[in-house]
CSV table of C-alpha atoms in Angstrom, one decimal:
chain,number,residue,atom,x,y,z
A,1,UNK,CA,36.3,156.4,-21.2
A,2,UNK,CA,37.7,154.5,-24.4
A,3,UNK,CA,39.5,156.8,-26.7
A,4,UNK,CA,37.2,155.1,-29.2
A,5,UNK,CA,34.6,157.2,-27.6
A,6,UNK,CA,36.5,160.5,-26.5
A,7,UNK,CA,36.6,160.3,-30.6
A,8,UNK,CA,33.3,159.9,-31.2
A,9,UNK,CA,32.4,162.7,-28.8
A,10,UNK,CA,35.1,165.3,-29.8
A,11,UNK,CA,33.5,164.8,-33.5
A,12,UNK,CA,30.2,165.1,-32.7
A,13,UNK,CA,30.8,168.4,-31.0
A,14,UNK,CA,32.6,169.9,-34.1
A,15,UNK,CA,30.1,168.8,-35.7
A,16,UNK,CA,27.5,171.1,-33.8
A,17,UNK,CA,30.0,173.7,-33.8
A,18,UNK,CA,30.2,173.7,-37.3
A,19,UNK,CA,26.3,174.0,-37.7
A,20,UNK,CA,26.1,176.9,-35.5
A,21,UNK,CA,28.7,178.5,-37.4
A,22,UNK,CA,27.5,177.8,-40.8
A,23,UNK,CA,23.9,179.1,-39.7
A,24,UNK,CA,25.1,182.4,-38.2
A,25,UNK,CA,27.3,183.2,-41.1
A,26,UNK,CA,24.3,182.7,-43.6
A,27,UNK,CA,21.8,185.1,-41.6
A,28,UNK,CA,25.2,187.5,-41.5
A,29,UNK,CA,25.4,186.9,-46.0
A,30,UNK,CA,21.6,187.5,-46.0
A,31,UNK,CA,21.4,190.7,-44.1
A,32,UNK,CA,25.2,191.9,-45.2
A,33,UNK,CA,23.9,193.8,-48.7
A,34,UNK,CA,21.8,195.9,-46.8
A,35,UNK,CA,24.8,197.1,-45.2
A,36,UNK,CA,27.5,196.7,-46.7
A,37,UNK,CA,28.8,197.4,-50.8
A,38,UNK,CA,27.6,194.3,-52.4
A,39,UNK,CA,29.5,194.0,-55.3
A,40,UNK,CA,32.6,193.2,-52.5
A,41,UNK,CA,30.8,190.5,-51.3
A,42,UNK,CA,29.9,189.3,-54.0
A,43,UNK,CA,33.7,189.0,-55.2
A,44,UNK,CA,34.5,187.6,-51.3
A,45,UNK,CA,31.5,184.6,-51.7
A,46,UNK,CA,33.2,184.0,-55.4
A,47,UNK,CA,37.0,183.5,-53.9
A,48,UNK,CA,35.4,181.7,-51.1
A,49,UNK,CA,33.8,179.3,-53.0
A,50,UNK,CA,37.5,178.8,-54.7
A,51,UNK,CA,39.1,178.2,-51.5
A,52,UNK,CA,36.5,175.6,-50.6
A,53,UNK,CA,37.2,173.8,-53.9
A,54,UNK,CA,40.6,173.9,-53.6
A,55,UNK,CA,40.2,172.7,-49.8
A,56,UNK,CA,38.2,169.7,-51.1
A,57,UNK,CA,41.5,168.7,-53.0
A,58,UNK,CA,44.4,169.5,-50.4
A,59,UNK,CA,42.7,169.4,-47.1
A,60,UNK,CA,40.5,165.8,-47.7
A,61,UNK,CA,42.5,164.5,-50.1
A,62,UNK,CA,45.9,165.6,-49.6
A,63,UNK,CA,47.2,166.9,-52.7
A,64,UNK,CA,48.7,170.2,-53.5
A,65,UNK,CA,48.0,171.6,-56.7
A,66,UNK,CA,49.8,175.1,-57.8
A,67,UNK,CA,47.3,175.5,-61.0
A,68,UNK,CA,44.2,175.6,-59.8
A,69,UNK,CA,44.2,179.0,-61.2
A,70,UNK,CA,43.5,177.6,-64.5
A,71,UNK,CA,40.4,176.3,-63.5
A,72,UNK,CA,39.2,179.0,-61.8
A,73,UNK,CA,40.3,181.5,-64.6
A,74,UNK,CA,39.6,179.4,-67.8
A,75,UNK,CA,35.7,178.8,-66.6
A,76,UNK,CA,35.6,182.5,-66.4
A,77,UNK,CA,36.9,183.0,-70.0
A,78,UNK,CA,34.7,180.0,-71.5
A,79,UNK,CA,31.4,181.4,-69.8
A,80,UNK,CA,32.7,185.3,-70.8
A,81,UNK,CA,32.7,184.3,-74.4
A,82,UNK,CA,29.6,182.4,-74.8
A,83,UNK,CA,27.7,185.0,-73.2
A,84,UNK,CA,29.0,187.9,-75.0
A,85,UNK,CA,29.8,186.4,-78.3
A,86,UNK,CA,27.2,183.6,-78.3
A,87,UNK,CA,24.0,185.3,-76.5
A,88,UNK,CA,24.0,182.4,-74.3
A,89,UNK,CA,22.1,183.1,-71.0
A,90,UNK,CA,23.7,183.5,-67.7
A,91,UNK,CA,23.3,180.3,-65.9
A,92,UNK,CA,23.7,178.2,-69.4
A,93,UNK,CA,27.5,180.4,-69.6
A,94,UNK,CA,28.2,179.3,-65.7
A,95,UNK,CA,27.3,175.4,-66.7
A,96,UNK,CA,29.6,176.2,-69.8
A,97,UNK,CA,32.4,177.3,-67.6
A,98,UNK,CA,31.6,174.4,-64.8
A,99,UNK,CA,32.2,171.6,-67.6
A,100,UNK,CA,34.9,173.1,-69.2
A,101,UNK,CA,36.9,173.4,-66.0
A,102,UNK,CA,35.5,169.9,-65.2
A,103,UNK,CA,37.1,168.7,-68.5
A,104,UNK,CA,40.4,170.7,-68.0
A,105,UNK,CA,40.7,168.8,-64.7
A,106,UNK,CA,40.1,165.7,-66.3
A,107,UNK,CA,43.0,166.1,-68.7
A,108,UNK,CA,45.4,167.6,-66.3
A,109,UNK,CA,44.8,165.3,-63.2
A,110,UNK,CA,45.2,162.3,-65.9
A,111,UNK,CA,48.1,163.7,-66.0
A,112,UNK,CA,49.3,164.7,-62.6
A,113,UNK,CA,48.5,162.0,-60.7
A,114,UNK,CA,51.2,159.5,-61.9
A,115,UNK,CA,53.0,161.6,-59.7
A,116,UNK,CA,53.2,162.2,-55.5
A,117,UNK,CA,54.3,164.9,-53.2
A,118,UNK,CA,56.2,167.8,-54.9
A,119,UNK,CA,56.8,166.4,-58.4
A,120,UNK,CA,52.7,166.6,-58.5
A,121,UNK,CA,52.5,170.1,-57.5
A,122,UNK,CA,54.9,171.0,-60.1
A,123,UNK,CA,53.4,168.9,-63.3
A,124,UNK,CA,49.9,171.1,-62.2
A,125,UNK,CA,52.1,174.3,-62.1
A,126,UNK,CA,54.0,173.2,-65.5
A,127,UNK,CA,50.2,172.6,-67.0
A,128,UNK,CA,48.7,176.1,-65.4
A,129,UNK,CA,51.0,177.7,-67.2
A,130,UNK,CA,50.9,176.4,-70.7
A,131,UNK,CA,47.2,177.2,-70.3
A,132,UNK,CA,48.0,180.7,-69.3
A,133,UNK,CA,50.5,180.9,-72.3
A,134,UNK,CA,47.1,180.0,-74.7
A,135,UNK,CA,45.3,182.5,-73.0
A,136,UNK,CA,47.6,185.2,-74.1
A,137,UNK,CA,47.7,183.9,-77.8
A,138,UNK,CA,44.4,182.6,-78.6
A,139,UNK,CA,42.5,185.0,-80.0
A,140,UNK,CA,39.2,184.5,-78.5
A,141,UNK,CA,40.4,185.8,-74.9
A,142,UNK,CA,41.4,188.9,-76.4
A,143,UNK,CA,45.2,188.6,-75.0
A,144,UNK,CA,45.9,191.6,-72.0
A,145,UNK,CA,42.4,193.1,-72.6
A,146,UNK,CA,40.5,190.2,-71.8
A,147,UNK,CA,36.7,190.2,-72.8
A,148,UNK,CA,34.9,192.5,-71.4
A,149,UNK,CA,31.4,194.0,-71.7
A,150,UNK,CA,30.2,191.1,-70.5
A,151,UNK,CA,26.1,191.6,-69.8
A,152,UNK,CA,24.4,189.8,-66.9
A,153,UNK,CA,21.4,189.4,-68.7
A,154,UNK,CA,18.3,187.5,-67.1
A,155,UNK,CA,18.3,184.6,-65.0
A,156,UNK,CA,15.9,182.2,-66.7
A,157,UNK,CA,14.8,184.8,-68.9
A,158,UNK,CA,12.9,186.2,-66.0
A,159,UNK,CA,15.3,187.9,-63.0
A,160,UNK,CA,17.1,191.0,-64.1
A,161,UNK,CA,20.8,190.6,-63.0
A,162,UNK,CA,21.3,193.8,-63.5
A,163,UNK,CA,19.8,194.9,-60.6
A,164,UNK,CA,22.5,194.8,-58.4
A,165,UNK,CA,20.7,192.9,-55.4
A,166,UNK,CA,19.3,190.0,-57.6
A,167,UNK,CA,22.6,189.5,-58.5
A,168,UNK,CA,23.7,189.4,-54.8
A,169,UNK,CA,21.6,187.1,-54.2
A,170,UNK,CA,22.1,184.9,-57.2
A,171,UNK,CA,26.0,184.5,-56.4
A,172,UNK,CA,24.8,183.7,-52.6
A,173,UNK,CA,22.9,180.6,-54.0
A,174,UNK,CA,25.3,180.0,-56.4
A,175,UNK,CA,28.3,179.8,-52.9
A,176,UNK,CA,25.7,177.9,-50.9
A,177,UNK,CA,24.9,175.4,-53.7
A,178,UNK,CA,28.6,175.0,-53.9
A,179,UNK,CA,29.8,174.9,-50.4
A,180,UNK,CA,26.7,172.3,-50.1
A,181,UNK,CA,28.4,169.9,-52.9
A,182,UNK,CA,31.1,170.2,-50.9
A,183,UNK,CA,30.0,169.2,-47.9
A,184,UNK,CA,27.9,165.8,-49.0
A,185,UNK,CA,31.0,164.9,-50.6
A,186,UNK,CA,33.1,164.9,-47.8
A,187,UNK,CA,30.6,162.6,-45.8
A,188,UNK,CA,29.8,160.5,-48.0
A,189,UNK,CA,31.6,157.5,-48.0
A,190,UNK,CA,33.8,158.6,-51.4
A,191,UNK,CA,35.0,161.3,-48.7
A,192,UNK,CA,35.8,158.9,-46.2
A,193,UNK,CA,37.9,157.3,-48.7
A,194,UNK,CA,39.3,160.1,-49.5
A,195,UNK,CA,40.6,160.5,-46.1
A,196,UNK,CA,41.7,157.0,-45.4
A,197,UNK,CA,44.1,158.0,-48.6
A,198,UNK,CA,45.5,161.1,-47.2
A,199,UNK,CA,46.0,159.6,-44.1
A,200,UNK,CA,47.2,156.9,-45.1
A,201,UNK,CA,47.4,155.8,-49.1
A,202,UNK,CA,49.5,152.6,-48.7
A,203,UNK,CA,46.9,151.1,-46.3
A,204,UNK,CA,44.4,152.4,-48.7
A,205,UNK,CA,45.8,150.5,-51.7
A,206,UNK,CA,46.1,147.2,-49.7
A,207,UNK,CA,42.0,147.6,-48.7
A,208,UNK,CA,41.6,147.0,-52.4
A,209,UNK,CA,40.7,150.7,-53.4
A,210,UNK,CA,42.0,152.0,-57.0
A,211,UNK,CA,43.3,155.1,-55.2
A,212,UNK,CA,44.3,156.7,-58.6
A,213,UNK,CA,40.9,156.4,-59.6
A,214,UNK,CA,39.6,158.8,-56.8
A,215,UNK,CA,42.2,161.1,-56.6
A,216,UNK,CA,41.0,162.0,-60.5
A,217,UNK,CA,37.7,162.1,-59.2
A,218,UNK,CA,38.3,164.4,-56.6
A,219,UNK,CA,40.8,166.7,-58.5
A,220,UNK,CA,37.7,166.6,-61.7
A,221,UNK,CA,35.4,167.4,-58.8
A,222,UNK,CA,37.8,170.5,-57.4
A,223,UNK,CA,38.1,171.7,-60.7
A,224,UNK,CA,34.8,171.7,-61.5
A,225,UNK,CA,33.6,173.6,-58.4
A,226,UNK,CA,36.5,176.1,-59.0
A,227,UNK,CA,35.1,176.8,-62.5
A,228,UNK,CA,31.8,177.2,-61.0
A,229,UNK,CA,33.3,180.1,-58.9
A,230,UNK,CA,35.4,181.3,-61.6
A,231,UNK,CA,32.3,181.5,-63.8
A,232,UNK,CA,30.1,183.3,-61.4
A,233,UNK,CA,33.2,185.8,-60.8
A,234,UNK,CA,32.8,186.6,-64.2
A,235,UNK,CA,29.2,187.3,-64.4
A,236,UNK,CA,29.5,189.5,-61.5
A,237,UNK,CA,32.2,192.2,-62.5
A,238,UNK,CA,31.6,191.1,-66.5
A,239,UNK,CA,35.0,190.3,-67.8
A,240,UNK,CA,37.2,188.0,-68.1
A,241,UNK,CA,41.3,188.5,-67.8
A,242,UNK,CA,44.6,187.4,-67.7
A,243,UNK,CA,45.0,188.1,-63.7
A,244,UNK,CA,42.6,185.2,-62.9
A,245,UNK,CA,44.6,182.5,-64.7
A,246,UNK,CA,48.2,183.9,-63.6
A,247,UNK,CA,50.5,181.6,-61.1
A,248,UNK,CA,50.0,184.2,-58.6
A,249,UNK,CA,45.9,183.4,-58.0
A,250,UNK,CA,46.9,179.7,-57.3
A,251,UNK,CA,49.3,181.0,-54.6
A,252,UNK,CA,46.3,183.5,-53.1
A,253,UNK,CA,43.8,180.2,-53.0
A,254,UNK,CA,46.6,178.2,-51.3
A,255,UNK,CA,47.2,181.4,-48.7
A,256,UNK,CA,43.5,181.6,-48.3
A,257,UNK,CA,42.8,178.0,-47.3
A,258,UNK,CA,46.2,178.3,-45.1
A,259,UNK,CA,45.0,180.9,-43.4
A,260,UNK,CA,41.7,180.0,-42.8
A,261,UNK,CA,42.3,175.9,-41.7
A,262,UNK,CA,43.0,173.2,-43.9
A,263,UNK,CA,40.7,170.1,-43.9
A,264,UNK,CA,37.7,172.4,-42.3
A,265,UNK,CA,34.3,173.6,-44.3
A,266,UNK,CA,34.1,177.2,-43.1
A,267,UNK,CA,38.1,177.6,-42.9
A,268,UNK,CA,38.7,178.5,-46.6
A,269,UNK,CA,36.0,180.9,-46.8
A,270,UNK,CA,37.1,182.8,-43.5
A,271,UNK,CA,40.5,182.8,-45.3
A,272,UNK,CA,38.9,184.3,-48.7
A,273,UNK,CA,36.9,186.5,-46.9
A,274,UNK,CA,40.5,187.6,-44.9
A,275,UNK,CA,42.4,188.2,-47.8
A,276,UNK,CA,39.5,189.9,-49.8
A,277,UNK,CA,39.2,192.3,-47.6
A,278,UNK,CA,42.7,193.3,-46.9
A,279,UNK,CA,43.3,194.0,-50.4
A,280,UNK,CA,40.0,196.1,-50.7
A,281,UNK,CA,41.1,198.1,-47.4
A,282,UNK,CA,44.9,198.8,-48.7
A,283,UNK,CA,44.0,199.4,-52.0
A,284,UNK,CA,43.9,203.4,-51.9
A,285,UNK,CA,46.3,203.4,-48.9
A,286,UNK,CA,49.6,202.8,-50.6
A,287,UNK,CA,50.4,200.2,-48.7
A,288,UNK,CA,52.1,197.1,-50.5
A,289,UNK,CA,49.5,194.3,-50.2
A,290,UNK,CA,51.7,191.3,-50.6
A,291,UNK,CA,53.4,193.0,-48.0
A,292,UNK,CA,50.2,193.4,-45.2
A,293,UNK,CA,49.1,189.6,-46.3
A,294,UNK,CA,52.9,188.3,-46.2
A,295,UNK,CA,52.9,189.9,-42.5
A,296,UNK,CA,49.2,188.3,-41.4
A,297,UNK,CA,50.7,184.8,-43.1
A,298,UNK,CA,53.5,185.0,-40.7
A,299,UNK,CA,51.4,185.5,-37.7
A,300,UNK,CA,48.9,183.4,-38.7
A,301,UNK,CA,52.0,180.2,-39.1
A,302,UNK,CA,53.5,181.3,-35.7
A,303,UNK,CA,50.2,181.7,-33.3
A,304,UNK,CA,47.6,179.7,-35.2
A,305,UNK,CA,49.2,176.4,-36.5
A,306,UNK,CA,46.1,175.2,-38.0
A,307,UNK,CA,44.5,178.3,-39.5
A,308,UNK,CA,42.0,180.3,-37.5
A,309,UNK,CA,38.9,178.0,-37.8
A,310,UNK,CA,41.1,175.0,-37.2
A,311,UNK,CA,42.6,176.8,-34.0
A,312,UNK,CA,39.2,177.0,-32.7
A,313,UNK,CA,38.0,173.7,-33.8
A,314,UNK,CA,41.2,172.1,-32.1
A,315,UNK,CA,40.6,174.8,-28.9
A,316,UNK,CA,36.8,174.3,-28.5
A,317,UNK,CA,37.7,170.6,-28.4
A,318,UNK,CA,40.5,170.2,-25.6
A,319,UNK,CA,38.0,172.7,-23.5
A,320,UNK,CA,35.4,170.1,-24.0
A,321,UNK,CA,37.8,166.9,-23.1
């Protein structure tokens, strides 16, 4: 058999892998409300959707970004305001929140792509921050107190998100709508290039492609789907706050999609949904947090080298060869 082939088949069952996953983990999200609290799913399906996001940037395209809190945080902020101070709608703040993180990303991947490896990680971690610094001065985000009283209002003037199961469901479409973006990107052929220039960008360049072109393109579309997630986030618990643009949520994203398998479509989320649930679990124990998720990130580096999901990915494939 022709490696050619063995490659062919090895994909084609991670493929059907993947399908059976994804379709047993939304019957588990349909029927998890009526058993579990909602509201922590709802926050899990919000940081998953930020994990995929940020996935779509390091794991297919191959750069590490340390501000991708920023995004995330400052969609929450722009669709908090507009629906508390402007009476905006809930759906028309989320939109709000998606462009303005899509703009942000335009500006500060403009920026941060003149650069590879390390010195790009740091020129998004330089940029997080000045946004963060603005957040605490400008007056509109109401510095440590954030804005809250946020109201959930009606979705379409019709749905009462108040109700605490419309909402449940409204963020579930919201993460599947997202996770779905995600995934026609990746295989379309703008996601294969984007793999040919993770592999490989040199070889990529001498094909003829502009690669600077689609990294911005990918890190607008991250940072737009971050947004999305941020905004949602702050529909749900209605507020808005410092905590979700700090350097320390860009370091929980990147431990997420660690944890959970770089480069896979249900990796980041098993990694959100991780991490979530540890920090609801040790909340009232006492227990340091960063301490339990430092410990799991350990074990996780030493026994599953390529996140959970990408462990079984990589074992359900050598059983198969």
């Amino acid at each position: 058999m022709s490696e050619a082939t063995l490659h062919e088949q090895q994909q084609a069952v991670s493929v059907r892998l993947e399908r059976v996953l994804v379709a047993l983990a939304v019957l588990a999200l349909i029927a998890a409300p009526f058993f579990v609290y909602p509201i922590f799913i709802m926050k899990m399906l919000c940081f998953a959707l930020f994990a995929c996001a940020f996935n779509l940037l390091l794991g297919y395209t191959g750069l590490l970004s340390f501000g991708h809190a920023a995004f995330f945080g400052g969609a929450a902020y722009f669709c908090a305001y507009a629906v508390k101070a402007w009476g905006w709608s809930p759906e028309a703040g989320i939109l709000l929140g998606t462009a303005g993180a899509a703009l942000m990303g335009l500006v500060m991947g403009f920026l941060a792509i003149r650069r590879q490896g390390i010195y790009f990680s740091m020129i998004t971690l330089a940029l997080a921050q000045m946004f963060y610094f603005f957040c605490v001065q400008a007056p509109f985000t109401e510095g440590e107190d954030g804005i809250q009283g946020v109201a959930r209002g009606r979705l379409l003037g019709v749905i009462d998100l108040s109700v605490t199961m419309n909402m449940y469901f409204f963020v579930l479409t919201v993460f599947l709508i997202g996770v779905f973006a995600i995934w026609r990107i990746v295989n379309s052929p703008f996601g294969m290039i984007l793999r040919s220039i993770r592999e490989n960008e040199n070889r990529a360049i001498s094909l003829g492609y502009s690669v600077g072109r689609y990294k911005l393109a990918a890190f607008v579309m991250s940072a737009a789907l971050a947004g999305f997630a941020g905004a949602t986030k702050a529909i749900v618990f209605q507020f808005a706050t410092l905590t979700d643009v700090t350097w320390q949520m860009s370091g929980e994203v990147i431990l997420m999609t660690l944890l959970g398998g770089i480069g896979t479509m249900v990796g980041p989320a098993v990694g959100a949904g991780l991490v979530v649930g540890l920090e609801n679990t040790l909340a009232t124990s006492g227990f340091p947090v960063t301490i339990a998720t430092g410990l799991i990130f350990m074990i996780c580096v030493l026994i599953f080298r390529r996140g959970i999901v990408g462990e079984v990915y990589a074992r359900w494939l050598g059983r198969t060869r």
